[in-house]
């Protein structure tokens, strides 16, 4: 895992450059933007996200509510061992479902993309969602140079997932997410932990 962390740290500035479109990294501005975007969503959807002052950003993907009708917020941090322990203990207590990338299949929110079917790891959509809760397609992870060990060791903690409209209808994705009709609209939020890497997500459709 130390090798993974060193490998990822090499890409910190590259990834941030890609998402801020600035010639130089302004980490203070990045943190301000992160907090600003989170504040635009209902607190119940974003209260699990980590304070960016507590750990090192690797990546963030932020969409303002209604931007292209894709309401997706994600962030990846490298945390020290004490913080990891604290987060893990909280996740175990608060999770409503626990999955793994290595599960035979998952209930995946699918915006008609196939990137999650990659040579790194193949995530399979379940045919029967009975008793399951939705998770992202983790496209944002698969676009990054995360090694296979990250996925093999990761635990996916779903902290909340409900059916219904949690933003104004004009802000919601209207093209379907390849789930059952009951999940035509809804949200999923949660955390992935693998070693010292922590991934936070929110998706509202």
Coordinates of N, CA and C in Angstrom, one line a residue:
X1 N 0.8 -1.2 0.0 CA 0.0 0.0 0.0 C 0.9 1.3 0.0
X2 N 2.0 1.2 0.6 CA 2.9 2.4 0.6 C 3.3 2.7 -0.8
X3 N 3.5 1.7 -1.6 CA 3.9 1.8 -3.0 C 2.7 2.5 -3.8
X4 N 1.5 2.1 -3.4 CA 0.3 2.8 -4.1 C 0.3 4.2 -3.7
X5 N 0.5 4.6 -2.4 CA 0.4 6.0 -2.0 C 1.5 6.8 -2.7
X6 N 2.7 6.3 -2.8 CA 3.8 7.0 -3.5 C 3.5 7.2 -5.0
X7 N 2.9 6.2 -5.6 CA 2.5 6.2 -7.0 C 1.4 7.3 -7.2
X8 N 0.4 7.3 -6.3 CA -0.6 8.3 -6.4 C -0.2 9.7 -6.2
X9 N 0.7 9.9 -5.2 CA 1.2 11.2 -4.9 C 1.9 11.9 -6.1
X10 N 2.5 11.0 -7.0 CA 3.1 11.5 -8.2 C 2.1 12.2 -9.1
X11 N 0.8 11.8 -9.0 CA -0.2 12.3 -9.9 C -1.1 13.4 -9.3
X12 N -0.8 13.7 -8.0 CA -1.7 14.7 -7.3 C -1.8 16.0 -8.1
X13 N -0.7 16.5 -8.5 CA -0.7 17.8 -9.2 C -1.3 17.7 -10.6
X14 N -1.0 16.5 -11.3 CA -1.6 16.3 -12.6 C -3.1 16.3 -12.6
X15 N -3.6 15.5 -11.6 CA -5.1 15.4 -11.5 C -5.7 16.7 -11.2
X16 N -5.1 17.4 -10.2 CA -5.7 18.7 -9.9 C -5.7 19.7 -11.0
X17 N -4.6 19.6 -11.8 CA -4.5 20.5 -13.0 C -5.7 20.2 -13.9
X18 N -5.9 18.9 -14.1 CA -7.0 18.5 -15.1 C -8.3 19.0 -14.6
X19 N -8.6 19.1 -13.3 CA -9.9 19.5 -12.9 C -10.1 20.9 -12.5
X20 N -9.0 21.7 -12.4 CA -9.1 23.1 -12.2 C -8.8 24.0 -13.4
X21 N -8.1 23.4 -14.4 CA -7.8 24.1 -15.6 C -7.0 25.3 -15.4
X22 N -6.2 25.3 -14.4 CA -5.3 26.5 -14.1 C -3.9 26.1 -14.5
X23 N -3.1 27.1 -14.9 CA -1.7 26.8 -15.2 C -0.9 26.4 -13.9
X24 N -1.3 27.0 -12.8 CA -0.7 26.7 -11.5 C -1.8 26.3 -10.5
X25 N -1.4 25.4 -9.6 CA -2.4 24.9 -8.6 C -2.6 25.9 -7.5
X26 N -3.8 26.2 -7.3 CA -4.2 27.0 -6.1 C -5.0 26.2 -5.2
X27 N -4.3 25.5 -4.3 CA -5.0 24.6 -3.4 C -6.0 25.2 -2.5
X28 N -5.7 26.5 -2.1 CA -6.7 27.2 -1.2 C -8.0 27.4 -2.0
X29 N -7.9 27.8 -3.3 CA -9.1 28.0 -4.1 C -9.8 26.7 -4.3
X30 N -9.0 25.6 -4.5 CA -9.6 24.3 -4.7 C -10.5 23.9 -3.5
X31 N -9.9 24.1 -2.3 CA -10.7 23.8 -1.1 C -11.9 24.7 -1.0
X32 N -11.8 25.9 -1.3 CA -13.0 26.8 -1.2 C -14.1 26.4 -2.2
X33 N -13.7 26.0 -3.4 CA -14.6 25.5 -4.4 C -15.3 24.2 -3.9
X34 N -14.5 23.3 -3.4 CA -15.0 22.1 -2.8 C -16.1 22.4 -1.8
X35 N -15.8 23.3 -0.8 CA -16.8 23.6 0.2 C -18.0 24.3 -0.4
X36 N -17.8 25.2 -1.3 CA -18.9 25.9 -2.0 C -19.9 25.0 -2.7
X37 N -19.3 24.1 -3.4 CA -20.2 23.1 -4.2 C -21.0 22.3 -3.2
X38 N -20.3 21.8 -2.2 CA -21.0 20.9 -1.2 C -22.2 21.7 -0.5
X39 N -22.0 23.0 -0.3 CA -23.0 23.8 0.4 C -24.2 24.0 -0.4
X40 N -24.1 23.8 -1.8 CA -25.3 24.0 -2.6 C -26.2 22.8 -2.7
X41 N -25.8 21.7 -2.1 CA -26.7 20.5 -2.0 C -27.3 20.5 -0.6
X42 N -28.4 19.8 -0.4 CA -29.0 19.7 0.9 C -27.9 19.0 1.8
X43 N -27.8 19.5 3.1 CA -26.8 19.0 4.0 C -26.9 17.5 4.2
X44 N -28.1 16.9 4.2 CA -28.3 15.5 4.4 C -27.6 14.7 3.3
X45 N -27.3 15.3 2.2 CA -26.6 14.6 1.1 C -25.1 14.7 1.2
X46 N -24.6 15.7 1.9 CA -23.2 16.0 1.8 C -22.5 16.0 3.2
X47 N -23.2 15.7 4.2 CA -22.6 15.8 5.6 C -21.6 14.8 5.9
X48 N -21.4 13.8 5.0 CA -20.4 12.8 5.2 C -19.0 13.1 4.6
X49 N -19.0 14.2 3.8 CA -17.7 14.5 3.1 C -16.7 15.0 4.1
X50 N -15.4 14.7 3.8 CA -14.3 15.0 4.7 C -14.0 16.5 4.6
X51 N -13.6 17.1 5.7 CA -13.1 18.4 5.8 C -11.7 18.4 5.0
X52 N -11.6 19.2 4.0 CA -10.3 19.2 3.2 C -9.1 19.6 4.0
X53 N -9.3 20.2 5.1 CA -8.1 20.6 5.9 C -7.5 19.4 6.7
X54 N -8.2 18.3 6.7 CA -7.8 17.1 7.5 C -6.9 16.1 6.8
X55 N -6.8 16.2 5.4 CA -6.1 15.3 4.6 C -5.6 15.9 3.3
X56 N -4.9 15.1 2.5 CA -4.4 15.6 1.3 C -5.3 15.2 0.1
X57 N -5.7 16.2 -0.7 CA -6.5 15.9 -1.9 C -5.6 15.1 -2.9
X58 N -6.2 14.1 -3.5 CA -5.7 13.5 -4.7 C -6.5 14.0 -5.9
X59 N -7.8 14.0 -5.7 CA -8.7 14.3 -6.8 C -10.0 14.8 -6.3
X60 N -10.6 15.8 -7.0 CA -12.0 16.1 -6.7 C -12.8 16.3 -8.0
X61 N -14.0 15.8 -8.1 CA -14.9 16.1 -9.2 C -16.1 16.7 -8.7
X62 N -16.4 17.9 -9.1 CA -17.5 18.7 -8.5 C -18.4 19.2 -9.6
X63 N -19.6 18.9 -9.5 CA -20.6 19.5 -10.4 C -21.7 20.3 -9.6
X64 N -21.9 21.5 -10.0 CA -22.9 22.3 -9.4 C -24.2 21.6 -9.6
X65 N -25.2 21.8 -8.7 CA -26.5 21.1 -8.9 C -27.1 21.5 -10.3
X66 N -27.5 20.5 -11.0 CA -28.1 20.8 -12.3 C -27.1 21.0 -13.5
X67 N -25.8 21.0 -13.2 CA -24.8 21.2 -14.3 C -24.9 20.0 -15.3
X68 N -25.4 20.2 -16.5 CA -25.7 19.1 -17.4 C -26.6 18.0 -16.8
X69 N -27.3 18.4 -15.8 CA -28.3 17.5 -15.1 C -27.6 16.3 -14.5
X70 N -26.3 16.4 -14.3 CA -25.5 15.3 -13.7 C -25.1 15.9 -12.3
X71 N -25.7 15.4 -11.3 CA -25.4 15.9 -9.9 C -24.5 14.9 -9.2
X72 N -23.2 15.1 -9.5 CA -22.2 14.2 -9.1 C -21.1 15.0 -8.3
X73 N -20.8 14.5 -7.1 CA -19.7 15.1 -6.4 C -18.8 13.9 -5.8
X74 N -17.5 14.0 -6.1 CA -16.6 13.0 -5.5 C -15.3 13.6 -5.2
X75 N -14.6 13.0 -4.2 CA -13.3 13.5 -3.7 C -12.5 12.3 -3.2
X76 N -11.2 12.4 -3.5 CA -10.3 11.3 -3.0 C -9.2 12.0 -2.2
X77 N -8.9 11.4 -1.0 CA -7.9 11.9 -0.1 C -6.9 10.8 0.3
X78 N -5.7 11.2 0.6 CA -4.8 10.3 1.3 C -4.8 10.8 2.8
X79 N -5.0 9.8 3.7 CA -5.2 10.2 5.1 C -4.1 9.4 5.9
X80 N -3.8 10.0 7.1 CA -2.8 9.3 7.9 C -3.6 8.2 8.6
X81 N -2.8 7.3 9.3 CA -3.3 6.1 9.8 C -4.4 6.3 10.9
X82 N -4.1 7.4 11.7 CA -5.1 7.7 12.8 C -6.4 8.1 12.2
X83 N -6.4 9.0 11.2 CA -7.6 9.4 10.6 C -8.3 8.3 9.9
X84 N -7.6 7.4 9.2 CA -8.2 6.2 8.6 C -8.9 5.4 9.6
X85 N -8.3 5.2 10.8 CA -9.0 4.4 11.8 C -10.3 5.0 12.3
X86 N -10.2 6.3 12.5 CA -11.4 7.1 12.9 C -12.5 7.0 11.8
X87 N -12.2 7.1 10.6 CA -13.1 7.1 9.5 C -13.7 5.7 9.4
X88 N -12.9 4.7 9.4 CA -13.3 3.3 9.3 C -14.3 2.9 10.4
X89 N -14.0 3.3 11.6 CA -14.9 3.0 12.8 C -16.2 3.7 12.6
X90 N -16.2 4.9 12.1 CA -17.5 5.6 11.8 C -18.3 5.0 10.7
X91 N -17.6 4.6 9.6 CA -18.3 3.9 8.5 C -18.9 2.6 8.9
X92 N -18.2 1.8 9.6 CA -18.7 0.5 10.1 C -20.0 0.7 10.9
X93 N -20.1 1.8 11.7 CA -21.2 2.1 12.5 C -22.4 2.6 11.7
X94 N -22.1 3.5 10.7 CA -23.1 4.2 10.0 C -23.6 3.6 8.7
X95 N -22.8 2.7 8.1 CA -23.1 2.2 6.8 C -24.5 1.4 6.8
X96 N -25.2 1.7 5.7 CA -26.5 0.9 5.6 C -26.3 -0.3 4.6
X97 N -25.1 -0.3 4.0 CA -24.8 -1.5 3.2 C -23.3 -1.4 2.9
X98 N -22.7 -2.6 2.8 CA -21.2 -2.7 2.6 C -21.0 -3.6 1.4
X99 N -20.2 -3.1 0.4 CA -19.9 -3.9 -0.8 C -18.4 -3.9 -1.0
X100 N -18.0 -4.6 -2.1 CA -16.6 -4.6 -2.5 C -16.5 -4.6 -4.0
X101 N -15.5 -4.0 -4.6 CA -15.3 -4.0 -6.0 C -15.2 -5.5 -6.6
X102 N -14.8 -6.4 -5.7 CA -14.6 -7.8 -6.2 C -15.9 -8.6 -6.1
X103 N -17.0 -8.0 -5.6 CA -18.3 -8.7 -5.6 C -18.7 -9.2 -7.0
X104 N -19.5 -10.2 -7.0 CA -19.8 -10.8 -8.3 C -20.6 -9.8 -9.2
X105 N -21.4 -8.9 -8.5 CA -22.1 -7.9 -9.2 C -22.5 -6.8 -8.3
X106 N -22.9 -5.6 -8.8 CA -23.3 -4.5 -8.0 C -24.5 -3.9 -8.6
X107 N -25.2 -3.1 -7.8 CA -26.3 -2.3 -8.4 C -25.7 -0.9 -8.7
X108 N -25.4 -0.7 -10.0 CA -24.7 0.4 -10.5 C -25.5 1.5 -11.1
X109 N -25.4 2.7 -10.7 CA -26.0 3.8 -11.3 C -25.3 4.1 -12.7
X110 N -26.0 3.9 -13.8 CA -25.4 3.8 -15.1 C -25.9 4.9 -16.0
X111 N -25.1 5.9 -16.3 CA -25.4 7.0 -17.1 C -25.1 6.7 -18.6
X112 N -25.3 5.4 -19.0 CA -25.0 5.0 -20.3 C -23.5 5.1 -20.7
X113 N -22.7 4.7 -19.8 CA -21.2 4.7 -20.1 C -20.7 3.3 -19.9
X114 N -19.6 2.9 -20.5 CA -19.1 1.6 -20.3 C -17.7 1.6 -19.8
X115 N -17.3 2.8 -19.3 CA -15.9 2.9 -18.8 C -15.6 2.0 -17.6
X116 N -16.7 1.7 -16.8 CA -16.4 0.8 -15.7 C -16.1 -0.6 -16.0
X117 N -16.3 -0.9 -17.3 CA -15.9 -2.3 -17.8 C -14.5 -2.1 -18.5
X118 N -13.5 -2.1 -17.6 CA -12.1 -1.8 -18.1 C -11.2 -3.0 -17.8
X119 N -10.0 -2.9 -18.3 CA -9.0 -4.0 -18.1 C -8.5 -4.0 -16.6
X120 N -8.7 -2.8 -15.9 CA -8.2 -2.7 -14.5 C -9.0 -3.6 -13.6
X121 N -10.3 -3.4 -13.7 CA -11.3 -4.2 -12.9 C -12.6 -4.1 -13.6
X122 N -13.4 -5.2 -13.7 CA -14.6 -5.2 -14.3 C -15.8 -5.2 -13.3
X123 N -16.6 -4.2 -13.3 CA -17.7 -4.1 -12.4 C -18.9 -4.5 -13.2
X124 N -19.6 -5.5 -12.7 CA -20.8 -6.1 -13.3 C -22.1 -5.6 -12.7
X125 N -23.0 -5.2 -13.6 CA -24.4 -4.8 -13.1 C -25.2 -6.1 -12.8
X126 N -25.8 -6.1 -11.6 CA -26.6 -7.3 -11.2 C -27.9 -7.3 -12.1
X127 N -28.4 -8.5 -12.3 CA -29.6 -8.7 -13.0 C -30.8 -8.6 -12.0
X128 N -30.6 -8.9 -10.7 CA -31.6 -8.8 -9.7 C -31.1 -7.9 -8.6
X129 N -31.8 -6.8 -8.4 CA -31.4 -5.8 -7.4 C -32.0 -6.0 -6.0
X130 N -32.7 -7.1 -5.8 CA -33.4 -7.4 -4.6 C -32.5 -7.2 -3.4
X131 N -32.9 -6.3 -2.5 CA -32.2 -6.1 -1.2 C -30.9 -5.3 -1.4
X132 N -30.6 -4.8 -2.6 CA -29.4 -4.1 -2.8 C -29.6 -2.6 -2.9
X133 N -28.6 -1.8 -2.7 CA -28.6 -0.3 -2.8 C -27.6 0.1 -3.9
X134 N -28.0 1.2 -4.5 CA -27.1 1.7 -5.7 C -25.8 2.3 -5.3
X135 N -24.8 2.1 -6.1 CA -23.5 2.7 -6.0 C -23.1 3.4 -7.3
X136 N -22.2 4.3 -7.3 CA -21.8 4.9 -8.6 C -21.1 3.8 -9.5
X137 N -20.9 4.2 -10.8 CA -20.1 3.4 -11.7 C -18.6 3.5 -11.4
X138 N -18.3 4.5 -10.5 CA -16.9 4.8 -10.2 C -16.0 5.1 -11.4
X139 N -16.6 5.7 -12.3 CA -15.9 6.2 -13.5 C -14.7 7.1 -13.1
X140 N -15.0 7.9 -12.1 CA -13.9 8.9 -11.7 C -12.7 8.2 -11.1
X141 N -12.9 7.0 -10.5 CA -11.7 6.2 -10.0 C -11.0 5.6 -11.2
X142 N -11.8 5.0 -12.1 CA -11.2 4.3 -13.2 C -10.5 5.1 -14.2
X143 N -10.7 6.4 -14.2 CA -10.0 7.4 -15.0 C -8.6 7.7 -14.4
X144 N -8.4 7.4 -13.2 CA -7.2 7.7 -12.5 C -6.2 6.5 -12.5
X145 N -5.0 6.8 -12.2 CA -4.0 5.7 -12.3 C -4.0 4.9 -11.0
X146 N -5.1 4.5 -10.5 CA -5.2 3.6 -9.3 C -4.9 2.2 -9.7
X147 N -3.9 1.6 -9.0 CA -3.6 0.2 -9.4 C -4.6 -0.8 -8.9
X148 N -4.5 -2.0 -9.4 CA -5.5 -3.0 -9.1 C -5.6 -3.3 -7.6
X149 N -4.5 -3.2 -6.9 CA -4.5 -3.4 -5.5 C -5.5 -2.5 -4.7
X150 N -5.7 -1.3 -5.2 CA -6.7 -0.4 -4.6 C -8.0 -1.1 -4.6
X151 N -8.5 -1.6 -5.8 CA -9.8 -2.2 -5.9 C -9.9 -3.5 -5.1
X152 N -8.8 -4.3 -5.1 CA -8.9 -5.6 -4.4 C -9.1 -5.4 -2.9
X153 N -8.5 -4.4 -2.4 CA -8.5 -4.2 -0.9 C -9.6 -3.3 -0.4
X154 N -10.3 -2.6 -1.3 CA -11.3 -1.6 -1.0 C -12.5 -2.1 -0.4
X155 N -13.1 -1.4 0.6 CA -14.4 -1.6 1.1 C -15.3 -0.4 0.7
X156 N -16.5 -0.7 0.2 CA -17.5 0.3 -0.2 C -18.5 0.4 0.8
X157 N -18.6 1.6 1.5 CA -19.6 1.8 2.5 C -20.7 2.7 1.9
X158 N -21.9 2.2 1.8 CA -23.1 3.0 1.4 C -23.6 3.6 2.7
X159 N -23.6 5.0 2.7 CA -24.1 5.7 3.9 C -25.6 6.1 3.8
X160 N -26.1 6.1 2.5 CA -27.4 6.5 2.3 C -27.8 6.3 0.9
X161 N -29.0 5.8 0.6 CA -29.5 5.7 -0.8 C -31.0 5.6 -0.7
X162 N -31.7 6.5 -1.3 CA -33.2 6.5 -1.3 C -33.8 6.8 -2.6
X163 N -35.0 6.3 -2.8 CA -35.7 6.6 -4.1 C -36.4 8.0 -3.9
X164 N -36.6 8.7 -5.0 CA -37.4 9.9 -4.9 C -36.6 11.1 -5.5
X165 N -37.2 12.3 -5.4 CA -36.6 13.5 -6.0 C -36.0 14.3 -4.8
X166 N -34.7 14.5 -4.8 CA -34.1 15.2 -3.7 C -33.5 16.6 -4.1
X167 N -33.7 16.9 -5.4 CA -33.4 18.2 -5.9 C -34.6 18.6 -6.8
X168 N -34.7 19.9 -7.2 CA -35.8 20.3 -8.1 C -35.7 19.5 -9.4
X169 N -36.9 19.2 -9.9 CA -37.0 18.3 -11.0 C -36.2 18.8 -12.2
X170 N -36.1 20.1 -12.4 CA -35.4 20.6 -13.6 C -33.9 20.4 -13.5
X171 N -33.4 20.0 -12.3 CA -32.0 19.8 -12.1 C -31.6 18.3 -12.2
X172 N -32.6 17.4 -12.4 CA -32.3 16.0 -12.3 C -32.0 15.4 -13.7
X173 N -31.3 14.3 -13.7 CA -31.0 13.6 -14.9 C -32.3 12.9 -15.4
X174 N -32.6 13.0 -16.7 CA -33.9 12.6 -17.2 C -33.7 11.4 -18.2
X175 N -32.5 10.9 -18.4 CA -32.3 9.9 -19.4 C -32.3 8.5 -18.9
X176 N -32.5 8.3 -17.6 CA -32.5 7.0 -17.0 C -31.1 6.5 -16.6
X177 N -31.1 5.7 -15.6 CA -29.8 5.2 -15.0 C -29.8 3.7 -15.0
X178 N -30.6 3.0 -15.8 CA -30.6 1.6 -16.0 C -30.9 0.8 -14.7
X179 N -31.7 1.4 -13.9 CA -32.2 0.7 -12.7 C -33.7 0.4 -12.9
X180 N -34.3 -0.2 -11.9 CA -35.7 -0.5 -12.0 C -36.5 0.9 -11.9
X181 N -37.8 0.8 -12.3 CA -38.6 2.1 -12.3 C -38.6 2.7 -11.0
X182 N -38.6 2.0 -9.9 CA -38.7 2.5 -8.6 C -37.5 3.5 -8.3
X183 N -36.4 3.2 -9.0 CA -35.2 4.0 -8.8 C -35.0 5.0 -10.0
X184 N -36.1 5.4 -10.6 CA -36.0 6.4 -11.7 C -35.3 7.6 -11.2
X185 N -35.6 8.0 -10.0 CA -35.0 9.1 -9.3 C -34.5 8.7 -7.9
X186 N -33.4 9.3 -7.5 CA -32.9 8.9 -6.2 C -31.5 9.5 -5.9
X187 N -30.9 9.0 -4.9 CA -29.5 9.4 -4.6 C -28.8 8.2 -4.0
X188 N -27.5 8.3 -4.0 CA -26.6 7.4 -3.3 C -25.4 8.2 -2.8
X189 N -25.0 7.9 -1.6 CA -23.8 8.6 -1.0 C -23.0 7.6 -0.2
X190 N -21.7 7.8 -0.1 CA -20.9 6.9 0.7 C -19.5 7.1 0.6
X191 N -18.7 6.1 1.0 CA -17.3 6.2 1.2 C -16.6 4.9 0.8
X192 N -15.5 5.0 0.2 CA -14.7 3.8 -0.1 C -13.3 4.0 0.6
X193 N -12.9 2.9 1.3 CA -11.6 3.0 2.0 C -10.7 1.8 1.5
X194 N -9.5 2.2 1.1 CA -8.5 1.2 0.7 C -7.2 1.6 1.2
X195 N -6.7 1.0 2.2 CA -5.4 1.4 2.8 C -5.5 2.8 3.3
X196 N -4.7 3.7 2.9 CA -4.7 5.1 3.3 C -5.5 6.0 2.4
X197 N -6.2 5.4 1.4 CA -6.9 6.2 0.4 C -8.4 6.2 0.8
X198 N -9.1 7.3 0.8 CA -10.5 7.4 1.1 C -11.2 8.2 0.0
X199 N -12.2 7.5 -0.5 CA -13.0 8.1 -1.6 C -14.4 8.5 -1.1
X200 N -14.9 9.7 -1.4 CA -16.2 10.1 -1.0 C -17.0 10.3 -2.3
X201 N -18.3 10.0 -2.2 CA -19.2 10.2 -3.4 C -20.6 10.7 -2.9
X202 N -21.2 11.4 -3.9 CA -22.6 11.7 -3.9 C -23.1 11.7 -5.3
X203 N -24.2 11.0 -5.6 CA -24.9 11.1 -6.9 C -26.4 11.3 -6.7
X204 N -27.0 12.3 -7.4 CA -28.4 12.5 -7.3 C -28.9 12.5 -8.7
X205 N -30.0 11.7 -9.0 CA -30.5 11.7 -10.3 C -32.0 11.8 -10.3

